[in-house]
């Protein structure tokens, strides 16, 4: 997921993740979206570095060979200017047209662009996926784009609640998820709020989030009720949040990507678990408010009072 390009040639669980059903075909086994992340193995920290690493801590350049980092785009940690040219031994012609996303960029006034099928294929070859079926690349790009749009929609849901501060966020969360969605459609001031923007992002498929590890453990203890496959991918998205008084804050979001059984029609289903990374007390408060909102709404009898007042 998340293979936007920064370079443009033209200038049920404890918390159910968001369900997304795609209309495209299931990615083939060669697709990196289905690659099983190997378990983390302990490694010795470099000399002079702290031996304890926070499980949700952002990766830094010190974790990589400087010569490798110099070849990567710092906004997406992907190779810069990846070729649109046909790969060696490639038999099928792949489109080179790119699609504009709905996700605003933090460094320009434009939106992020998705890679073309040819760029996606070249990227997978560089990552070692030599067995990727050429006739499946276009479907893989469509699913890639679809899931990224869904992830951004979830992030915007968090931003609508908390970009105006915790006090406003609690007033929104305490009315419950469904009630918020009904009321926000009628809100006139929301259109005048500055949109949050995606600054950069990073794929971390080999770094399980603490929540994913906990859910996996619960699934082993109660497999009948909570048993499901661990996430097939994990991303960190860094978002620029515009606060009411003009202050700008960077917020990191963690996204776990889950596969689910397909629809009866054969359409694949994915779960996206999107939430702010707990990098500080504000993010922890946001998560507690959001996930406790529905419980508070029901426990205080708000729904019953609304029915009486109608």
PDB file of C-alpha atoms in Angstrom, residues 158 161-162 166-177 180 285-297:
ATOM      1  CA  UNK A 158      -9.974  11.561  12.941  1.00  0.00           C
ATOM      2  CA  UNK A 161     -12.937  15.355  15.225  1.00  0.00           C
ATOM      3  CA  UNK A 162      -9.674  16.577  16.694  1.00  0.00           C
ATOM      4  CA  UNK A 166      -9.516  17.908  22.484  1.00  0.00           C
ATOM      5  CA  UNK A 167     -12.435  19.814  24.005  1.00  0.00           C
ATOM      6  CA  UNK A 168     -14.234  20.038  20.685  1.00  0.00           C
ATOM      7  CA  UNK A 169     -13.224  16.453  19.919  1.00  0.00           C
ATOM      8  CA  UNK A 170     -14.894  15.160  23.072  1.00  0.00           C
ATOM      9  CA  UNK A 171     -18.100  17.061  22.303  1.00  0.00           C
ATOM     10  CA  UNK A 172     -18.138  15.282  18.969  1.00  0.00           C
ATOM     11  CA  UNK A 173     -17.128  11.832  20.230  1.00  0.00           C
ATOM     12  CA  UNK A 174     -19.636  11.766  23.083  1.00  0.00           C
ATOM     13  CA  UNK A 175     -22.523  11.847  20.603  1.00  0.00           C
ATOM     14  CA  UNK A 176     -21.480   8.489  19.144  1.00  0.00           C
ATOM     15  CA  UNK A 177     -20.181   7.534  15.720  1.00  0.00           C
ATOM     16  CA  UNK A 180     -21.706  12.382  14.377  1.00  0.00           C
ATOM     17  CA  UNK A 285      -6.484  10.999  24.657  1.00  0.00           C
ATOM     18  CA  UNK A 286      -7.823  11.132  21.110  1.00  0.00           C
ATOM     19  CA  UNK A 287      -7.932   7.362  20.862  1.00  0.00           C
ATOM     20  CA  UNK A 288      -9.666   6.982  24.218  1.00  0.00           C
ATOM     21  CA  UNK A 289     -12.230   9.647  23.340  1.00  0.00           C
ATOM     22  CA  UNK A 290     -12.991   8.226  19.912  1.00  0.00           C
ATOM     23  CA  UNK A 291     -13.304   4.615  20.976  1.00  0.00           C
ATOM     24  CA  UNK A 292     -15.098   5.442  24.225  1.00  0.00           C
ATOM     25  CA  UNK A 293     -17.596   7.767  22.574  1.00  0.00           C
ATOM     26  CA  UNK A 294     -20.121   5.140  21.568  1.00  0.00           C
ATOM     27  CA  UNK A 295     -19.953   3.497  24.974  1.00  0.00           C
ATOM     28  CA  UNK A 296     -20.539   6.833  26.708  1.00  0.00           C
ATOM     29  CA  UNK A 297     -23.398   7.630  24.347  1.00  0.00           C
TER      30      UNK A 297
END
